[in-house]
CSV table of C-alpha atoms in Angstrom, one decimal:
chain,number,residue,atom,x,y,z
A,1,UNK,CA,65.8,142.6,119.8
A,2,UNK,CA,64.6,141.4,117.0
A,3,UNK,CA,64.6,143.4,113.7
A,4,UNK,CA,62.0,143.7,110.7
A,5,UNK,CA,63.9,142.0,107.8
A,6,UNK,CA,62.9,144.6,104.5
A,7,UNK,CA,61.4,141.4,102.3
A,8,UNK,CA,58.2,142.0,105.5
A,9,UNK,CA,58.0,145.8,106.1
A,10,UNK,CA,56.8,148.5,103.7
A,11,UNK,CA,59.0,150.9,102.1
A,12,UNK,CA,58.8,154.3,102.0
A,13,UNK,CA,59.2,157.1,98.9
A,14,UNK,CA,62.5,158.1,101.6
A,15,UNK,CA,64.2,154.3,101.7
A,16,UNK,CA,63.4,154.4,97.5
A,17,UNK,CA,64.8,157.6,97.6
A,18,UNK,CA,68.5,156.3,99.9
A,19,UNK,CA,68.7,152.7,97.4
A,20,UNK,CA,68.7,155.5,94.6
A,21,UNK,CA,71.0,158.2,96.2
A,22,UNK,CA,68.7,161.4,95.1
A,23,UNK,CA,66.2,163.3,97.1
A,24,UNK,CA,62.7,161.8,97.7
A,25,UNK,CA,61.1,164.8,95.6
A,26,UNK,CA,63.5,162.9,92.5
A,27,UNK,CA,61.5,160.0,93.3
A,28,UNK,CA,58.3,161.4,93.3
A,29,UNK,CA,59.1,163.7,89.8
A,30,UNK,CA,59.7,160.2,88.0
A,31,UNK,CA,57.4,158.5,89.2
A,32,UNK,CA,54.2,161.4,88.6
A,33,UNK,CA,55.8,161.6,85.3
A,34,UNK,CA,54.8,165.4,85.7
A,35,UNK,CA,58.4,166.8,85.5
A,36,UNK,CA,61.7,166.2,83.3
A,37,UNK,CA,64.2,163.9,85.1
A,38,UNK,CA,67.3,162.6,83.4
A,39,UNK,CA,67.5,159.4,81.4
A,40,UNK,CA,70.1,158.0,83.8
A,41,UNK,CA,68.8,159.3,87.4
A,42,UNK,CA,64.8,157.9,85.6
A,43,UNK,CA,66.7,154.7,85.3
A,44,UNK,CA,68.0,154.7,88.9
A,45,UNK,CA,64.9,155.3,90.7
A,46,UNK,CA,62.9,153.1,88.5
A,47,UNK,CA,65.7,150.3,89.4
A,48,UNK,CA,65.5,150.6,93.0
A,49,UNK,CA,61.2,150.7,92.5
A,50,UNK,CA,61.4,147.0,91.4
A,51,UNK,CA,64.0,146.1,94.0
A,52,UNK,CA,62.5,147.6,96.9
A,53,UNK,CA,59.1,146.2,95.5
A,54,UNK,CA,58.3,149.8,96.3
A,55,UNK,CA,54.0,151.0,95.9
A,56,UNK,CA,53.2,154.6,95.6
A,57,UNK,CA,49.8,155.4,98.3
A,58,UNK,CA,47.2,156.0,95.8
A,59,UNK,CA,45.7,158.7,98.7
A,60,UNK,CA,48.9,160.6,98.1
A,61,UNK,CA,48.7,160.6,94.7
A,62,UNK,CA,44.6,161.8,94.6
A,63,UNK,CA,45.8,164.8,96.3
A,64,UNK,CA,48.8,165.8,94.7
A,65,UNK,CA,46.8,165.4,91.7
A,66,UNK,CA,49.3,162.4,89.2
A,67,UNK,CA,48.0,159.1,89.0
A,68,UNK,CA,45.7,157.5,86.4
A,69,UNK,CA,42.5,159.9,86.1
A,70,UNK,CA,39.6,158.3,87.7
A,71,UNK,CA,35.7,157.4,86.3
A,72,UNK,CA,33.3,156.5,89.0
A,73,UNK,CA,29.9,154.5,87.3
A,74,UNK,CA,27.4,154.6,90.0
A,75,UNK,CA,24.2,152.1,89.9
A,76,UNK,CA,21.8,150.8,91.9
A,77,UNK,CA,21.8,147.3,91.0
A,78,UNK,CA,25.0,145.6,89.4
A,79,UNK,CA,23.5,142.2,88.8
A,80,UNK,CA,20.6,143.9,86.4
A,81,UNK,CA,21.7,143.0,82.7
A,82,UNK,CA,20.9,146.4,81.0
A,83,UNK,CA,23.3,148.0,83.9
A,84,UNK,CA,25.8,145.4,83.2
A,85,UNK,CA,26.2,146.1,79.7
A,86,UNK,CA,26.4,149.9,80.3
A,87,UNK,CA,28.9,149.2,82.9
A,88,UNK,CA,30.9,147.2,79.9
A,89,UNK,CA,30.7,150.5,77.8
A,90,UNK,CA,31.8,152.5,80.3
A,91,UNK,CA,34.9,150.3,81.1
A,92,UNK,CA,36.4,149.9,77.9
A,93,UNK,CA,35.7,152.9,76.8
A,94,UNK,CA,37.7,155.0,79.7
A,95,UNK,CA,40.5,152.4,79.5
A,96,UNK,CA,40.8,153.2,76.1
A,97,UNK,CA,40.4,157.1,77.2
A,98,UNK,CA,43.6,155.3,79.8
A,99,UNK,CA,41.3,156.5,82.9
A,100,UNK,CA,40.7,154.1,85.9
A,101,UNK,CA,37.1,153.0,85.9
A,102,UNK,CA,35.6,152.6,89.9
A,103,UNK,CA,31.9,151.1,90.3
A,104,UNK,CA,29.7,151.3,93.0
A,105,UNK,CA,26.7,149.6,93.7
A,106,UNK,CA,23.8,151.6,96.2
A,107,UNK,CA,21.4,148.9,96.4
A,108,UNK,CA,18.7,152.1,96.5
A,109,UNK,CA,20.0,153.7,99.1
A,110,UNK,CA,20.6,158.0,98.6
A,111,UNK,CA,23.4,158.7,101.1
A,112,UNK,CA,25.4,155.8,99.8
A,113,UNK,CA,25.2,157.5,96.4
A,114,UNK,CA,25.4,160.9,97.8
A,115,UNK,CA,28.6,159.8,100.3
A,116,UNK,CA,30.5,157.7,97.1
A,117,UNK,CA,29.9,160.9,94.8
A,118,UNK,CA,31.7,162.8,97.7
A,119,UNK,CA,34.8,160.9,98.0
A,120,UNK,CA,35.3,160.7,94.1
A,121,UNK,CA,34.9,164.4,94.4
A,122,UNK,CA,37.3,164.3,97.3
A,123,UNK,CA,39.7,161.5,95.3
A,124,UNK,CA,39.3,164.4,92.1
A,125,UNK,CA,37.5,162.1,90.0
A,126,UNK,CA,37.3,163.4,86.7
A,127,UNK,CA,33.7,162.5,86.0
A,128,UNK,CA,31.0,161.0,88.0
A,129,UNK,CA,28.5,159.0,85.8
A,130,UNK,CA,25.5,158.3,87.2
A,131,UNK,CA,22.6,155.5,86.2
A,132,UNK,CA,19.6,154.2,85.8
A,133,UNK,CA,15.6,156.3,86.7
A,134,UNK,CA,14.4,157.3,89.4
A,135,UNK,CA,11.6,159.2,91.0
A,136,UNK,CA,11.5,162.8,89.8
A,137,UNK,CA,11.1,164.6,93.1
A,138,UNK,CA,12.0,168.2,94.6
A,139,UNK,CA,14.2,166.4,96.8
A,140,UNK,CA,16.2,164.2,93.8
A,141,UNK,CA,16.7,167.8,92.1
A,142,UNK,CA,17.8,169.6,94.7
A,143,UNK,CA,20.2,166.0,96.0
A,144,UNK,CA,21.3,165.7,92.8
A,145,UNK,CA,21.7,169.2,92.1
A,146,UNK,CA,24.2,169.8,95.0
A,147,UNK,CA,26.4,166.8,93.4
A,148,UNK,CA,26.9,168.5,90.3
A,149,UNK,CA,27.8,172.0,91.7
A,150,UNK,CA,29.8,170.2,94.7
A,151,UNK,CA,31.8,167.6,91.6
A,152,UNK,CA,31.9,170.5,89.5
A,153,UNK,CA,33.8,173.0,92.0
A,154,UNK,CA,36.3,170.2,92.7
A,155,UNK,CA,36.5,170.1,88.1
A,156,UNK,CA,34.4,167.0,88.1
A,157,UNK,CA,31.7,166.3,86.0
A,158,UNK,CA,27.9,164.9,87.1
A,159,UNK,CA,26.1,162.5,84.0
A,160,UNK,CA,23.4,161.3,84.1
A,161,UNK,CA,22.1,158.1,82.5
A,162,UNK,CA,18.6,157.5,81.9
A,163,UNK,CA,17.8,159.5,85.2
A,164,UNK,CA,15.6,163.2,85.2
A,165,UNK,CA,17.4,166.1,84.4
A,166,UNK,CA,17.4,168.8,86.5
A,167,UNK,CA,16.7,171.8,84.9
A,168,UNK,CA,19.0,174.8,82.9
A,169,UNK,CA,21.8,175.9,84.5
A,170,UNK,CA,23.0,172.4,86.4
A,171,UNK,CA,26.5,171.4,85.4
A,172,UNK,CA,25.3,168.1,83.9
A,173,UNK,CA,25.2,166.1,80.9
A,174,UNK,CA,22.0,163.9,80.4
A,175,UNK,CA,22.2,160.8,78.7
A,176,UNK,CA,19.1,159.3,78.3
A,177,UNK,CA,17.1,157.1,75.4
A,178,UNK,CA,13.7,156.9,73.9
A,179,UNK,CA,12.0,154.6,76.5
A,180,UNK,CA,8.1,156.7,75.2
A,181,UNK,CA,9.6,156.1,71.4
A,182,UNK,CA,10.8,152.3,71.9
A,183,UNK,CA,7.3,150.9,74.4
A,184,UNK,CA,5.3,153.2,71.3
A,185,UNK,CA,6.2,151.7,68.4
A,186,UNK,CA,6.6,147.8,70.1
A,187,UNK,CA,2.9,148.7,71.3
A,188,UNK,CA,1.8,149.5,67.5
A,189,UNK,CA,3.8,146.4,66.0
A,190,UNK,CA,1.8,144.5,68.9
A,191,UNK,CA,-1.7,146.0,67.7
A,192,UNK,CA,-1.0,145.9,64.1
A,193,UNK,CA,-0.9,141.9,64.8
A,194,UNK,CA,-4.9,142.6,65.8
A,195,UNK,CA,-4.9,142.4,69.4
A,196,UNK,CA,-6.7,144.7,71.2
A,197,UNK,CA,-6.7,143.9,74.6
A,198,UNK,CA,-2.8,144.1,75.8
A,199,UNK,CA,-2.0,143.4,79.1
A,200,UNK,CA,0.8,146.0,80.2
A,201,UNK,CA,3.8,144.5,83.0
A,202,UNK,CA,5.0,147.7,84.2
A,203,UNK,CA,7.7,149.0,86.9
A,204,UNK,CA,7.0,151.4,90.1
A,205,UNK,CA,4.4,154.2,89.3
A,206,UNK,CA,6.8,157.1,90.9
A,207,UNK,CA,9.6,155.4,88.3
A,208,UNK,CA,10.9,157.7,85.6
A,209,UNK,CA,11.6,154.8,83.5
A,210,UNK,CA,8.8,153.0,84.2
A,211,UNK,CA,6.4,156.5,83.4
A,212,UNK,CA,8.9,156.6,80.1
A,213,UNK,CA,7.2,153.1,78.6
A,214,UNK,CA,3.6,153.0,79.7
A,215,UNK,CA,3.0,156.0,78.4
A,216,UNK,CA,4.2,154.4,75.4
A,217,UNK,CA,1.8,152.1,75.8
A,218,UNK,CA,-1.1,154.5,76.1
A,219,UNK,CA,0.2,156.6,73.5
A,220,UNK,CA,0.2,154.1,70.8
A,221,UNK,CA,-3.4,152.8,72.2
A,222,UNK,CA,-4.5,156.0,71.1
A,223,UNK,CA,-3.1,156.0,67.7
A,224,UNK,CA,-5.1,153.2,66.4
A,225,UNK,CA,-7.9,154.8,68.4
A,226,UNK,CA,-7.9,152.6,71.6
A,227,UNK,CA,-8.8,152.8,75.1
A,228,UNK,CA,-6.6,150.8,77.3
A,229,UNK,CA,-8.6,149.1,79.5
A,230,UNK,CA,-7.1,150.3,83.5
A,231,UNK,CA,-7.2,147.1,84.3
A,232,UNK,CA,-4.6,146.0,82.2
A,233,UNK,CA,-2.3,148.1,83.7
A,234,UNK,CA,-0.5,145.8,86.3
A,235,UNK,CA,2.4,147.9,88.7
A,236,UNK,CA,5.7,146.3,90.4
A,237,UNK,CA,9.8,146.2,90.0
A,238,UNK,CA,11.8,145.9,86.9
A,239,UNK,CA,12.4,142.1,87.9
A,240,UNK,CA,12.2,138.3,86.6
A,241,UNK,CA,10.4,137.4,90.0
A,242,UNK,CA,7.8,140.5,89.6
A,243,UNK,CA,6.7,139.3,85.9
A,244,UNK,CA,6.2,135.9,87.1
A,245,UNK,CA,3.9,137.4,89.9
A,246,UNK,CA,1.6,139.7,87.9
A,247,UNK,CA,1.3,137.3,85.1
A,248,UNK,CA,0.1,135.1,87.9
A,249,UNK,CA,-2.0,137.6,89.5
A,250,UNK,CA,-3.3,138.4,86.1
A,251,UNK,CA,-4.1,134.8,85.1
A,252,UNK,CA,-6.0,133.9,88.8
A,253,UNK,CA,-8.4,137.4,88.6
A,254,UNK,CA,-9.3,135.5,84.6
A,255,UNK,CA,-7.6,139.2,83.1
A,256,UNK,CA,-8.8,138.8,79.0
A,257,UNK,CA,-6.0,139.5,77.3
A,258,UNK,CA,-4.4,138.1,73.7
A,259,UNK,CA,-1.1,139.7,74.5
A,260,UNK,CA,1.7,140.9,76.6
A,261,UNK,CA,3.9,144.0,76.7
A,262,UNK,CA,6.3,143.6,79.7
A,263,UNK,CA,8.5,147.1,80.7
A,264,UNK,CA,11.7,144.5,80.6
A,265,UNK,CA,13.1,141.5,79.2
A,266,UNK,CA,13.6,140.3,82.9
A,267,UNK,CA,9.6,140.9,83.6
A,268,UNK,CA,9.4,139.4,80.6
A,269,UNK,CA,11.2,136.1,81.2
A,270,UNK,CA,9.4,136.1,84.7
A,271,UNK,CA,5.9,135.9,82.4
A,272,UNK,CA,7.0,133.5,80.3
A,273,UNK,CA,6.9,131.0,82.9
A,274,UNK,CA,4.0,131.4,84.1
A,275,UNK,CA,2.1,131.7,81.1
A,276,UNK,CA,3.7,128.3,80.5
A,277,UNK,CA,3.2,127.1,84.3
A,278,UNK,CA,-0.3,127.4,83.2
A,279,UNK,CA,-0.5,125.5,79.6
A,280,UNK,CA,-0.9,128.4,78.3
A,281,UNK,CA,1.8,128.6,74.6
A,282,UNK,CA,3.6,131.9,73.5
A,283,UNK,CA,2.7,133.4,70.7
A,284,UNK,CA,0.2,130.5,70.2
A,285,UNK,CA,-2.3,131.6,73.0
A,286,UNK,CA,-0.7,134.4,74.5
A,287,UNK,CA,2.0,136.6,72.6
A,288,UNK,CA,4.3,138.7,74.4
A,289,UNK,CA,7.4,141.2,74.1
A,290,UNK,CA,10.0,143.0,76.4
A,291,UNK,CA,12.0,146.4,76.6
A,292,UNK,CA,15.6,146.2,76.7
A,293,UNK,CA,16.4,143.4,74.7
A,294,UNK,CA,19.6,142.1,76.4
A,295,UNK,CA,21.6,139.2,75.5
A,296,UNK,CA,19.6,136.1,76.8
A,297,UNK,CA,16.7,137.5,75.5
A,298,UNK,CA,16.9,136.0,71.8
A,299,UNK,CA,17.9,132.9,73.9
A,300,UNK,CA,14.4,132.7,76.0
A,301,UNK,CA,11.7,130.1,73.8
A,302,UNK,CA,10.5,131.5,71.8
A,303,UNK,CA,12.8,133.6,71.0
A,304,UNK,CA,11.7,137.7,72.7
A,305,UNK,CA,10.1,140.5,70.5
A,306,UNK,CA,11.4,143.6,72.3
A,307,UNK,CA,12.7,147.1,72.0
A,308,UNK,CA,17.1,147.6,71.5
A,309,UNK,CA,18.7,150.0,73.6
A,310,UNK,CA,22.1,151.4,73.1
A,311,UNK,CA,23.0,150.0,76.3
A,312,UNK,CA,26.7,149.8,75.7
A,313,UNK,CA,27.4,152.5,73.6
A,314,UNK,CA,25.3,154.5,76.1
A,315,UNK,CA,28.0,154.0,79.1
A,316,UNK,CA,30.6,155.0,75.7
A,317,UNK,CA,28.9,158.1,75.3
A,318,UNK,CA,29.3,158.9,78.6
A,319,UNK,CA,32.5,159.0,79.0
A,320,UNK,CA,33.1,161.3,76.0
A,321,UNK,CA,30.9,163.1,76.4
A,322,UNK,CA,32.4,163.6,79.7
A,323,UNK,CA,35.6,163.8,79.2
A,324,UNK,CA,34.6,166.4,76.0
A,325,UNK,CA,33.1,169.0,78.5
A,326,UNK,CA,34.2,171.5,81.1
A,327,UNK,CA,32.7,171.2,84.4
A,328,UNK,CA,30.8,174.4,84.9
A,329,UNK,CA,29.9,173.4,81.2
A,330,UNK,CA,25.7,174.5,81.3
A,331,UNK,CA,23.6,171.2,81.2
A,332,UNK,CA,23.8,169.5,78.0
A,333,UNK,CA,20.7,166.8,76.9
A,334,UNK,CA,21.6,164.0,74.1
A,335,UNK,CA,19.2,161.6,73.8
A,336,UNK,CA,19.5,157.8,72.1
A,337,UNK,CA,17.2,156.7,69.6
A,338,UNK,CA,15.7,152.5,70.2
A,339,UNK,CA,14.4,150.5,68.3
A,340,UNK,CA,12.4,147.1,67.9
A,341,UNK,CA,13.5,144.0,67.4
A,342,UNK,CA,10.6,141.4,65.7
A,343,UNK,CA,11.2,137.7,66.8
A,344,UNK,CA,8.9,134.7,67.6
A,345,UNK,CA,7.1,135.7,70.5
A,346,UNK,CA,4.4,137.7,68.7
A,347,UNK,CA,2.1,136.1,66.3
A,348,UNK,CA,-1.0,137.3,64.6
A,349,UNK,CA,-4.4,136.8,66.3
A,350,UNK,CA,-6.3,134.5,64.8
A,351,UNK,CA,-3.3,132.6,62.5
A,352,UNK,CA,-2.5,129.7,64.5
A,353,UNK,CA,-4.7,126.9,65.4
A,354,UNK,CA,-5.2,125.8,68.3
């Protein structure tokens, strides 16, 4: 009969206890760090752990309420540059405060989001941070309120970053940035250069982030006593391909415009390529602006005028706020500011020779 060698079998806590000459509960106390243990006993147990290459079962530690505290960061698309910046802020702040950070990409599937939140509740995560705009519907509010109540009952906290608030009384923290104000300031800057026909390449009409940026576009026109032409407002999504497609569509239709404001820098990048393909120069023939101020915006040619959103600070603030609140504290709403970053992609009308 062949017997498994010790190095190919998985050591248990009882094996470690036998090697150290202590009880299994003493090993648990040493590894959990929640009860006082003599220095001699601790050293003996840790030596046995090293010799047997013992790894504690994370699930068992979660059930016991010990081990590294965890934060969960849930977003729709992990490849989005703005989301990546926010995730970086969350991870760095979580690490600084001694928490493990888990990231989940839902790809827009609400069921996947609910399942992950339930998993984090079972694992006793300190907080769950949900990121990104969405449709502000009754279904969204009900689903998210249930998640917030469920997490609060388990001693956790739900944080909404850039998502619609749930209304008074919900045990959530809402952290947003001023989408409408940023778009207003950006479009006001474009209009101040003499542009009156400004094409807006927006996102999905029911998306709250897209709605805020479109409201800012319209409000900036009204503030100057102008009526924005509805034909100059096109809807897509927040991707580079959407920007390229919408820009080609506007050119093919023969729409008249002297400037383009894109709902994101990624949309602006796609629009810039389409303009170059059509033989149009930026800003000599058409001015172009974006939104988000993601890192590559300054490396486009020309460098992109845009709205800076403090995504990394948003992530850091989400962690600090979540860890500083009791789970059942009523709703808390924080709003971060934005500002326009002026670069070379917007020029004054009629000042550049053709």
